[in-house]
mmCIF file of C-alpha atoms and ligand atoms in Angstrom:
data_model
loop_
_atom_site.group_PDB
_atom_site.id
_atom_site.type_symbol
_atom_site.label_atom_id
_atom_site.label_comp_id
_atom_site.label_asym_id
_atom_site.label_seq_id
_atom_site.Cartn_x
_atom_site.Cartn_y
_atom_site.Cartn_z
ATOM 1 C CA MET A 248 -10.200 25.941 -6.668
ATOM 2 C CA GLU A 249 -9.348 22.926 -8.667
ATOM 3 C CA LYS A 250 -8.681 19.803 -6.848
ATOM 4 C CA LYS A 251 -5.163 18.346 -6.306
ATOM 5 C CA THR A 252 -4.364 14.948 -7.769
ATOM 6 C CA VAL A 253 -3.615 11.907 -5.560
ATOM 7 C CA PHE A 254 -1.973 8.614 -6.987
ATOM 8 C CA SER A 255 -1.240 5.453 -5.220
ATOM 9 C CA GLY A 256 -0.729 1.610 -6.172
ATOM 10 C CA ILE A 257 -0.702 -1.626 -4.422
ATOM 11 C CA GLN A 258 0.712 -4.893 -5.453
ATOM 12 C CA ALA A 259 -1.089 -8.218 -6.008
ATOM 13 C CA SER A 260 1.726 -10.164 -4.392
ATOM 14 C CA GLY A 261 -0.364 -11.905 -1.981
ATOM 15 C CA SER A 262 -3.321 -11.159 0.260
ATOM 16 C CA LEU A 263 -4.070 -7.869 1.540
ATOM 17 C CA HIS A 264 -3.414 -7.417 5.104
ATOM 18 C CA LEU A 265 -4.194 -5.061 8.114
ATOM 19 C CA GLY A 266 -0.980 -3.096 7.427
ATOM 20 C CA ASN A 267 -2.154 -2.338 3.939
ATOM 21 C CA TYR A 268 -5.572 -1.332 5.172
ATOM 22 C CA LEU A 269 -4.546 0.866 8.086
ATOM 23 C CA GLY A 270 -1.334 2.186 6.388
ATOM 24 C CA ALA A 271 -2.777 2.646 3.046
ATOM 25 C CA ILE A 272 -6.229 2.033 1.638
ATOM 26 C CA ARG A 273 -8.275 3.036 4.371
ATOM 27 C CA ASN A 274 -6.703 6.633 4.137
ATOM 28 C CA TRP A 275 -7.240 6.522 0.518
ATOM 29 C CA ALA A 276 -10.831 6.016 0.835
ATOM 30 C CA ALA A 277 -11.058 8.629 3.593
ATOM 31 C CA MET A 278 -9.167 11.651 1.427
ATOM 32 C CA GLN A 279 -11.071 10.615 -1.826
ATOM 33 C CA TYR A 280 -13.634 13.512 -1.656
ATOM 34 C CA ASP A 281 -11.035 16.186 -1.456
ATOM 35 C CA TYR A 282 -8.845 14.997 -4.442
ATOM 36 C CA ASN A 283 -8.892 13.632 -8.084
ATOM 37 C CA ASN A 284 -7.930 10.271 -7.288
ATOM 38 C CA TYR A 285 -6.048 7.314 -9.142
ATOM 39 C CA PHE A 286 -5.683 4.153 -7.308
ATOM 40 C CA CYS A 287 -3.755 1.331 -9.321
ATOM 41 C CA VAL A 288 -3.323 -2.423 -8.862
ATOM 42 C CA VAL A 289 0.198 -2.280 -9.902
ATOM 43 C CA ASP A 290 0.666 -5.801 -11.519
ATOM 44 C CA LEU A 291 3.761 -4.810 -13.281
ATOM 45 C CA HIS A 292 5.404 -4.250 -9.994
ATOM 46 C CA THR A 293 4.244 -7.651 -8.630
ATOM 47 C CA ILE A 294 5.958 -9.623 -11.358
ATOM 48 C CA THR A 295 9.257 -8.318 -10.283
ATOM 49 C CA VAL A 296 9.100 -11.069 -7.878
ATOM 50 C CA LEU A 297 8.256 -14.665 -9.467
ATOM 51 C CA GLN A 298 4.426 -15.327 -9.452
ATOM 52 C CA ASP A 299 2.493 -18.235 -10.102
ATOM 53 C CA PRO A 300 0.218 -17.041 -13.127
ATOM 54 C CA ALA A 301 -3.105 -18.367 -12.009
ATOM 55 C CA THR A 302 -2.667 -17.260 -8.634
ATOM 56 C CA LEU A 303 -1.647 -13.748 -9.865
ATOM 57 C CA ARG A 304 -4.570 -13.435 -12.210
ATOM 58 C CA ALA A 305 -6.853 -14.298 -9.254
ATOM 59 C CA LYS A 306 -4.983 -11.875 -6.694
ATOM 60 C CA ILE A 307 -5.406 -9.043 -9.173
ATOM 61 C CA ARG A 308 -9.130 -9.245 -9.118
ATOM 62 C CA GLU A 309 -8.967 -9.842 -5.449
ATOM 63 C CA VAL A 310 -7.061 -6.607 -4.596
ATOM 64 C CA ALA A 311 -9.110 -4.637 -7.078
ATOM 65 C CA GLY A 312 -12.328 -5.890 -5.441
ATOM 66 C CA LEU A 313 -11.030 -4.786 -1.957
ATOM 67 C CA LEU A 314 -10.132 -1.459 -2.823
ATOM 68 C CA PHE A 315 -13.821 -0.916 -3.750
ATOM 69 C CA ALA A 316 -15.069 -2.935 -0.724
ATOM 70 C CA ALA A 317 -13.046 -0.723 1.542
ATOM 71 C CA GLY A 318 -14.843 2.343 0.488
ATOM 72 C CA ILE A 319 -13.226 3.694 -2.693
ATOM 73 C CA GLU A 320 -15.952 4.715 -5.129
ATOM 74 C CA ALA A 321 -15.842 4.800 -8.757
ATOM 75 C CA GLU A 322 -17.641 8.074 -8.874
ATOM 76 C CA ASN A 323 -14.858 9.541 -6.944
ATOM 77 C CA SER A 324 -11.637 7.611 -7.804
ATOM 78 C CA VAL A 325 -10.370 6.142 -10.824
ATOM 79 C CA VAL A 326 -9.562 2.477 -10.071
ATOM 80 C CA PHE A 327 -7.534 0.430 -12.567
ATOM 81 C CA ILE A 328 -4.842 -2.314 -13.494
ATOM 82 C CA GLN A 329 -1.580 -0.974 -14.354
ATOM 83 C CA SER A 330 -0.825 -3.418 -17.158
ATOM 84 C CA ASP A 331 -4.297 -2.200 -18.752
ATOM 85 C CA VAL A 332 -2.601 1.205 -19.268
ATOM 86 C CA LYS A 333 0.598 0.597 -21.500
ATOM 87 C CA ALA A 334 1.901 4.369 -20.932
ATOM 88 C CA HIS A 335 3.196 3.020 -17.416
ATOM 89 C CA SER A 336 5.880 0.723 -19.388
ATOM 90 C CA GLU A 337 6.580 3.294 -21.919
ATOM 91 C CA LEU A 338 7.117 6.100 -19.557
ATOM 92 C CA ALA A 339 9.540 3.741 -17.347
ATOM 93 C CA TRP A 340 11.643 3.062 -20.357
ATOM 94 C CA LEU A 341 12.167 6.846 -21.162
ATOM 95 C CA LEU A 342 12.823 7.752 -17.198
ATOM 96 C CA ASN A 343 15.263 4.671 -17.210
ATOM 97 C CA CYS A 344 17.128 6.607 -19.691
ATOM 98 C CA ILE A 345 17.555 9.558 -17.364
ATOM 99 C CA THR A 346 18.093 7.683 -13.952
ATOM 100 C CA PRO A 347 21.362 7.159 -12.567
ATOM 101 C CA MET A 348 21.944 3.544 -11.500
ATOM 102 C CA GLY A 349 23.768 4.925 -8.293
ATOM 103 C CA TRP A 350 20.148 6.152 -7.283
ATOM 104 C CA LEU A 351 18.621 2.800 -7.421
ATOM 105 C CA HIS A 352 21.368 1.124 -5.578
ATOM 106 C CA ARG A 353 20.548 3.265 -2.659
ATOM 107 C CA MET A 354 17.064 1.854 -2.267
ATOM 108 C CA THR A 355 16.652 -0.048 0.995
ATOM 109 C CA GLN A 356 13.663 -1.973 -0.398
ATOM 110 C CA PHE A 357 15.653 -3.376 -3.232
ATOM 111 C CA LYS A 358 18.544 -4.255 -0.616
ATOM 112 C CA GLU A 359 16.083 -6.195 1.587
ATOM 113 C CA LYS A 360 14.285 -7.920 -1.364
ATOM 114 C CA SER A 361 17.206 -8.933 -3.292
ATOM 115 C CA GLU A 362 18.850 -10.583 -0.042
ATOM 116 C CA LYS A 363 16.056 -12.856 0.031
ATOM 117 C CA GLN A 364 16.227 -13.801 -3.699
ATOM 118 C CA LYS A 365 19.984 -13.952 -4.176
ATOM 119 C CA GLU A 366 21.071 -14.812 -7.746
ATOM 120 C CA GLU A 367 17.249 -14.814 -8.808
ATOM 121 C CA VAL A 368 17.189 -11.030 -8.478
ATOM 122 C CA SER A 369 15.729 -9.695 -11.803
ATOM 123 C CA VAL A 370 16.340 -6.392 -13.474
ATOM 124 C CA GLY A 371 12.874 -5.527 -12.838
ATOM 125 C CA LEU A 372 13.205 -5.581 -9.276
ATOM 126 C CA PHE A 373 16.162 -3.240 -9.349
ATOM 127 C CA ASP A 374 14.125 -0.917 -11.563
ATOM 128 C CA TYR A 375 11.059 -0.935 -9.656
ATOM 129 C CA PRO A 376 11.341 2.488 -8.266
ATOM 130 C CA VAL A 377 11.513 3.978 -11.934
ATOM 131 C CA LEU A 378 8.292 2.054 -13.068
ATOM 132 C CA GLN A 379 6.642 3.541 -9.661
ATOM 133 C CA ALA A 380 7.938 6.950 -10.529
ATOM 134 C CA ALA A 381 6.244 6.583 -14.056
ATOM 135 C CA ASP A 382 3.035 5.668 -12.286
ATOM 136 C CA ILE A 383 2.829 8.744 -10.233
ATOM 137 C CA LEU A 384 4.230 11.233 -12.827
ATOM 138 C CA LEU A 385 1.790 10.178 -15.658
ATOM 139 C CA TYR A 386 -1.179 11.643 -13.674
ATOM 140 C CA ASP A 387 0.322 15.156 -12.687
ATOM 141 C CA THR A 388 0.232 13.754 -9.265
ATOM 142 C CA HIS A 389 0.681 16.160 -6.284
ATOM 143 C CA MET A 390 0.303 13.527 -3.324
ATOM 144 C CA VAL A 391 1.308 9.941 -2.876
ATOM 145 C CA PRO A 392 -0.422 8.518 0.249
ATOM 146 C CA VAL A 393 1.497 5.603 1.220
ATOM 147 C CA GLY A 394 2.968 3.569 4.226
ATOM 148 C CA GLU A 395 6.260 4.491 5.666
ATOM 149 C CA ASP A 396 8.175 1.829 3.609
ATOM 150 C CA GLN A 397 7.499 3.664 0.413
ATOM 151 C CA LYS A 398 8.744 7.086 1.513
ATOM 152 C CA GLN A 399 12.140 6.449 -0.044
ATOM 153 C CA HIS A 400 10.678 5.510 -3.491
ATOM 154 C CA VAL A 401 8.463 8.740 -3.601
ATOM 155 C CA GLU A 402 11.510 10.912 -2.795
ATOM 156 C CA LEU A 403 13.260 9.153 -5.579
ATOM 157 C CA CYS A 404 10.323 9.915 -7.842
ATOM 158 C CA ARG A 405 10.667 13.653 -7.056
ATOM 159 C CA ASP A 406 14.560 13.466 -7.796
ATOM 160 C CA ILE A 407 13.615 11.876 -11.164
ATOM 161 C CA ALA A 408 11.113 14.360 -12.079
ATOM 162 C CA GLN A 409 13.430 17.194 -11.053
ATOM 163 C CA ARG A 410 16.104 15.802 -13.346
ATOM 164 C CA PHE A 411 13.825 15.290 -16.146
ATOM 165 C CA ASN A 412 12.451 18.964 -15.845
ATOM 166 C CA TYR A 413 15.851 20.326 -15.713
ATOM 167 C CA ARG A 414 16.949 18.700 -18.724
ATOM 168 C CA TYR A 415 13.719 18.980 -20.814
ATOM 169 C CA GLY A 416 11.581 21.813 -19.284
ATOM 170 C CA GLY A 417 8.835 21.761 -16.687
ATOM 171 C CA VAL A 418 6.993 18.744 -17.706
ATOM 172 C CA PHE A 419 6.290 16.850 -14.493
ATOM 173 C CA VAL A 420 4.677 18.220 -11.186
ATOM 174 C CA LEU A 421 6.651 17.170 -7.953
ATOM 175 C CA PRO A 422 4.868 14.778 -5.790
ATOM 176 C CA GLU A 423 4.887 14.723 -2.047
ATOM 177 C CA PRO A 424 4.603 11.410 0.014
ATOM 178 C CA HIS A 425 1.812 11.501 2.473
ATOM 179 C CA ILE A 426 2.248 8.990 5.436
ATOM 180 C CA PRO A 427 -0.376 8.729 8.048
ATOM 181 C CA PRO A 428 0.948 10.106 11.789
ATOM 182 C CA VAL A 429 -0.088 6.603 13.053
ATOM 183 C CA GLY A 430 -0.288 3.173 11.268
ATOM 184 C CA GLY A 431 2.298 3.974 8.675
ATOM 185 C CA ARG A 432 4.000 0.793 9.644
ATOM 186 C CA VAL A 433 1.910 -1.917 11.263
ATOM 187 C CA MET A 434 4.005 -4.637 12.283
ATOM 188 C CA GLY A 435 4.072 -8.528 12.010
ATOM 189 C CA LEU A 436 2.022 -10.454 14.815
ATOM 190 C CA ALA A 437 4.587 -13.174 15.224
ATOM 191 C CA ASN A 438 7.505 -11.120 14.351
ATOM 192 C CA PRO A 439 6.720 -7.510 15.696
ATOM 193 C CA GLU A 440 10.287 -6.396 14.834
ATOM 194 C CA LYS A 441 9.397 -6.302 11.271
ATOM 195 C CA LYS A 442 6.410 -4.750 9.183
ATOM 196 C CA MET A 443 3.552 -6.868 8.524
ATOM 197 C CA SER A 444 4.061 -7.916 4.789
ATOM 198 C CA LYS A 445 2.064 -9.575 1.910
ATOM 199 C CA SER A 446 4.987 -11.868 1.018
ATOM 200 C CA GLU A 447 5.861 -13.141 4.387
ATOM 201 C CA GLU A 448 5.739 -16.876 4.539
ATOM 202 C CA LYS A 449 4.478 -17.383 7.985
ATOM 203 C CA GLU A 450 0.656 -16.911 7.677
ATOM 204 C CA GLU A 451 0.219 -16.258 11.512
ATOM 205 C CA ASP A 452 2.260 -12.950 11.020
ATOM 206 C CA SER A 453 -0.341 -11.137 9.091
ATOM 207 C CA ILE A 454 -4.091 -10.533 9.428
ATOM 208 C CA TYR A 455 -5.683 -10.638 6.158
ATOM 209 C CA LEU A 456 -8.430 -8.727 5.083
ATOM 210 C CA LEU A 457 -10.578 -11.921 4.246
ATOM 211 C CA ASP A 458 -9.486 -13.772 7.319
ATOM 212 C CA THR A 459 -12.499 -15.470 9.098
ATOM 213 C CA PRO A 460 -13.370 -14.340 12.605
ATOM 214 C CA ASP A 461 -11.870 -17.625 13.896
ATOM 215 C CA GLN A 462 -8.561 -17.084 11.894
ATOM 216 C CA ILE A 463 -8.070 -13.690 13.174
ATOM 217 C CA ARG A 464 -8.788 -14.948 16.949
ATOM 218 C CA LYS A 465 -6.331 -17.453 16.664
ATOM 219 C CA LYS A 466 -3.671 -15.361 14.943
ATOM 220 C CA VAL A 467 -4.114 -12.577 17.610
ATOM 221 C CA LYS A 468 -3.976 -15.157 20.395
ATOM 222 C CA LYS A 469 -0.495 -16.383 19.202
ATOM 223 C CA ALA A 470 0.925 -12.884 18.774
ATOM 224 C CA THR A 471 4.342 -12.204 20.303
ATOM 225 C CA THR A 472 4.380 -10.226 23.509
ATOM 226 C CA ASP A 473 6.887 -10.048 26.368
ATOM 227 C CA SER A 474 7.239 -11.127 29.702
ATOM 228 C CA LEU A 475 6.255 -8.019 31.396
ATOM 229 C CA ARG A 476 2.557 -7.177 32.655
ATOM 230 C CA ASP A 477 1.709 -3.587 32.345
ATOM 231 C CA ILE A 478 -0.264 -2.524 29.111
ATOM 232 C CA SER A 479 1.154 0.600 27.675
ATOM 233 C CA PHE A 480 2.410 2.212 24.269
ATOM 234 C CA ASP A 481 6.228 1.593 24.358
ATOM 235 C CA GLU A 482 8.190 1.373 21.158
ATOM 236 C CA ASN A 483 10.823 -0.841 23.098
ATOM 237 C CA ARG A 484 8.108 -3.274 23.533
ATOM 238 C CA PRO A 485 6.966 -3.928 19.836
ATOM 239 C CA GLY A 486 4.551 -6.769 20.353
ATOM 240 C CA ILE A 487 2.442 -5.020 22.842
ATOM 241 C CA ASN A 488 3.083 -1.556 21.314
ATOM 242 C CA ASN A 489 1.841 -3.175 18.116
ATOM 243 C CA LEU A 490 -1.396 -4.619 19.327
ATOM 244 C CA LEU A 491 -2.374 -1.347 21.142
ATOM 245 C CA THR A 492 -1.582 0.514 17.833
ATOM 246 C CA ILE A 493 -4.070 -1.508 15.944
ATOM 247 C CA TYR A 494 -6.491 -1.106 18.630
ATOM 248 C CA GLN A 495 -6.179 2.582 18.756
ATOM 249 C CA LEU A 496 -6.508 2.811 14.963
ATOM 250 C CA LEU A 497 -9.652 0.802 14.712
ATOM 251 C CA THR A 498 -11.320 2.313 17.696
ATOM 252 C CA ASP A 499 -10.230 6.160 17.306
ATOM 253 C CA LYS A 500 -9.569 6.434 21.074
ATOM 254 C CA ASN A 501 -6.791 8.426 22.438
ATOM 255 C CA ARG A 502 -3.680 6.592 23.764
ATOM 256 C CA GLN A 503 -4.245 7.687 27.335
ATOM 257 C CA LYS A 504 -7.828 6.429 27.424
ATOM 258 C CA ILE A 505 -6.750 3.051 26.026
ATOM 259 C CA GLU A 506 -3.664 2.454 28.696
ATOM 260 C CA GLU A 507 -6.364 3.537 31.457
ATOM 261 C CA TYR A 508 -8.771 1.130 30.079
ATOM 262 C CA PHE A 509 -6.327 -1.826 29.957
ATOM 263 C CA SER A 510 -4.407 -0.840 33.138
ATOM 264 C CA ASP A 511 -6.233 -3.531 35.356
ATOM 265 C CA LYS A 512 -6.255 -6.037 32.644
ATOM 266 C CA THR A 513 -4.105 -8.965 31.374
ATOM 267 C CA TYR A 514 -2.349 -9.561 28.007
ATOM 268 C CA LYS A 515 -4.967 -12.453 27.479
ATOM 269 C CA ILE A 516 -7.869 -9.907 27.621
ATOM 270 C CA LEU A 517 -6.023 -7.354 25.478
ATOM 271 C CA LYS A 518 -5.602 -9.996 22.878
ATOM 272 C CA GLU A 519 -9.370 -10.949 23.075
ATOM 273 C CA GLU A 520 -10.415 -7.504 22.748
ATOM 274 C CA VAL A 521 -7.941 -6.460 19.827
ATOM 275 C CA ALA A 522 -9.336 -9.550 17.881
ATOM 276 C CA GLU A 523 -12.949 -8.605 18.341
ATOM 277 C CA VAL A 524 -12.004 -4.936 17.334
ATOM 278 C CA VAL A 525 -10.455 -6.270 14.223
ATOM 279 C CA ILE A 526 -13.321 -8.821 13.466
ATOM 280 C CA GLU A 527 -15.821 -6.039 13.679
ATOM 281 C CA SER A 528 -14.008 -3.455 11.827
ATOM 282 C CA LEU A 529 -13.389 -5.937 8.893
ATOM 283 C CA ARG A 530 -17.031 -7.328 8.619
ATOM 284 C CA PRO A 531 -18.537 -4.476 6.647
ATOM 285 C CA LEU A 532 -15.667 -4.604 4.154
ATOM 286 C CA GLN A 533 -15.833 -8.454 3.772
ATOM 287 C CA GLU A 534 -19.610 -8.375 3.305
ATOM 288 C CA ARG A 535 -19.280 -5.543 0.616
ATOM 289 C CA TYR A 536 -16.456 -7.570 -1.129
ATOM 290 C CA HIS A 537 -18.492 -10.858 -1.317
ATOM 291 C CA GLU A 538 -21.489 -8.796 -2.917
ATOM 292 C CA LEU A 539 -19.561 -6.976 -5.508
ATOM 293 C CA THR A 540 -17.741 -9.992 -6.517
ATOM 294 C CA GLY A 541 -20.674 -12.120 -6.496
ATOM 295 C CA GLU A 542 -22.401 -10.358 -9.395
ATOM 296 C CA ALA A 543 -20.799 -11.358 -12.428
ATOM 297 C CA GLY A 544 -19.263 -8.865 -14.703
ATOM 298 C CA TYR A 545 -19.661 -5.868 -12.295
ATOM 299 C CA LEU A 546 -15.907 -5.586 -11.138
ATOM 300 C CA ASP A 547 -14.695 -6.082 -14.634
ATOM 301 C CA GLY A 548 -16.954 -3.475 -15.730
ATOM 302 C CA MET A 549 -15.683 -0.803 -13.378
ATOM 303 C CA LEU A 550 -12.170 -1.791 -14.025
ATOM 304 C CA GLU A 551 -12.637 -1.404 -17.628
ATOM 305 C CA ARG A 552 -14.124 2.017 -17.203
ATOM 306 C CA GLY A 553 -11.096 2.838 -14.781
ATOM 307 C CA ALA A 554 -8.496 2.010 -17.460
ATOM 308 C CA GLU A 555 -10.277 3.851 -20.140
ATOM 309 C CA LYS A 556 -10.194 7.085 -17.913
ATOM 310 C CA ALA A 557 -6.687 6.499 -16.717
ATOM 311 C CA GLY A 558 -5.567 5.675 -20.232
ATOM 312 C CA ALA A 559 -6.849 9.001 -21.712
ATOM 313 C CA ARG A 560 -4.798 10.977 -19.190
ATOM 314 C CA ALA A 561 -1.904 9.158 -19.341
ATOM 315 C CA GLU A 562 -1.739 9.356 -23.210
ATOM 316 C CA LYS A 563 -2.096 13.035 -23.030
ATOM 317 C CA LYS A 564 0.902 13.169 -20.582
ATOM 318 C CA MET A 565 2.798 10.842 -22.802
ATOM 319 C CA GLY A 566 2.511 13.084 -25.862
ATOM 320 C CA GLN A 567 3.937 16.050 -23.811
ATOM 321 C CA VAL A 568 6.912 13.762 -22.510
ATOM 322 C CA SER A 569 7.837 12.446 -26.031
ATOM 323 C CA GLU A 570 8.051 15.959 -27.513
ATOM 324 C CA SER A 571 9.809 17.333 -24.808
ATOM 325 C CA MET A 572 12.460 14.673 -25.313
ATOM 326 C CA GLY A 573 12.558 15.005 -29.222
ATOM 327 C CA LEU A 574 10.876 11.752 -29.942
ATOM 328 C CA LYS A 575 8.113 13.591 -31.663
HETATM 329 N N1 AQP B 662 2.925 -3.256 7.474
HETATM 330 C C1 AQP B 662 2.516 -2.092 6.857
HETATM 331 N N2 AQP B 662 2.058 -1.066 7.648
HETATM 332 C C2 AQP B 662 1.675 0.194 7.022
HETATM 333 N N3 AQP B 662 1.452 0.383 5.611
HETATM 334 C C3 AQP B 662 1.878 -0.576 4.820
HETATM 335 N N4 AQP B 662 1.919 -0.886 3.413
HETATM 336 C C4 AQP B 662 2.492 -2.171 3.216
HETATM 337 N N5 AQP B 662 2.691 -2.807 4.249
HETATM 338 C C5 AQP B 662 2.371 -2.014 5.499
HETATM 339 C C6 AQP B 662 1.432 0.002 2.537
HETATM 340 O O1 AQP B 662 0.545 -0.503 1.661
HETATM 341 C C7 AQP B 662 0.568 -0.028 0.417
HETATM 342 C C8 AQP B 662 0.697 -1.170 -0.592
HETATM 343 O O2 AQP B 662 1.750 -1.767 -0.445
HETATM 344 P P1 AQP B 662 2.437 -2.517 -1.705
HETATM 345 O O3 AQP B 662 1.468 -3.364 -2.409
HETATM 346 O O4 AQP B 662 3.146 -1.523 -2.533
HETATM 347 O O5 AQP B 662 3.461 -3.542 -0.940
HETATM 348 P P2 AQP B 662 4.656 -3.333 -0.232
HETATM 349 O O6 AQP B 662 4.696 -1.682 0.404
HETATM 350 O O7 AQP B 662 5.805 -3.722 -0.733
HETATM 351 O O8 AQP B 662 4.292 -4.191 1.150
HETATM 352 P P3 AQP B 662 3.806 -5.359 1.271
HETATM 353 O O9 AQP B 662 2.175 -5.299 1.365
HETATM 354 O O10 AQP B 662 4.225 -6.314 2.600
HETATM 355 O O11 AQP B 662 3.874 -6.382 -0.052
HETATM 356 P P4 AQP B 662 5.096 -7.215 -0.153
HETATM 357 O O12 AQP B 662 5.229 -8.224 0.815
HETATM 358 O O13 AQP B 662 4.895 -7.791 -1.593
HETATM 359 O O14 AQP B 662 6.471 -6.229 -0.262
HETATM 360 C C9 AQP B 662 1.845 0.816 0.469
HETATM 361 O O15 AQP B 662 1.444 2.198 0.554
HETATM 362 C C10 AQP B 662 2.700 0.441 1.550
HETATM 363 O O16 AQP B 662 3.346 1.598 2.100
#
């Protein structure tokens, strides 16, 4: 049986954090053998918010390097930079012409991000989900593994595809979001009411994948908890719940065993143990990252080959789309 196709993207809007890893990248790596995979550093999405050019250039490479370091393999997955494949922008324009603005007004991520930016909000930020739909639809994607925050965008992508297919014939495959049962929403350390985020200004809120052991210990030590004492999974106690969830995801132990283990321990010990588990889990990833970025030209070569493969597939789809719309 032919393998189904997976597509997912990640922005270079800052340093990758534990939420990106547990909610997305780690799962991409684990699933890659069962699917045809396309993983993309979505730099065109990243510029929907103002970026410093030199920092962006460096972050694009860093994010790509971290995807490989996290276990995504060039033999099994096509990894590429979005702006290297021009068909993404081209299809986004065509989809813009069939997407009602009302659909975009409903997107919660736009509402949240535009609130922060006030009058600086760009048309690009508003149009972000249409570009994301183009990313997904170009590769006949069946499944989009994402964190919970992206579910609404994938649903919108299905709506756009359905509208297109209704008007122009069955050109697009309808994709499904795939959200991990645990880890779909890792919360901030300082503010566990909000998800851990690349663009959060407070650095102590996020554990970055390239943080040193000392930085990780300090951040976890300062994590917001509560004034109670018992250690249990409880969504009404977001700080403790988040630390326990991180521990669970990284140790693969079940919740009951974890609660029993911590039942006679203090918050201080919990934090120390969480920090050590994070440090040990990130160590191999960090080592691989430094190895592969240390070798001149290695990462660039892999990204070039990724862009060629993705570009060939995307061009074929663009031909079909243009023809069905009467552009060819
Ligand atoms: N806190 C999180 N918990 C679980 N999954 C998360 N993801 C993001 N934050 C968490 C998932 O990571 C993938 C890549 O995310 P993205 O680059 O598209 O950025 P985002 O979803 O907008 O979130 P970020 O990382 O916080 O970036 P900024 O601050 O720039 O918005 C996605 O699958 C996402 O669900």
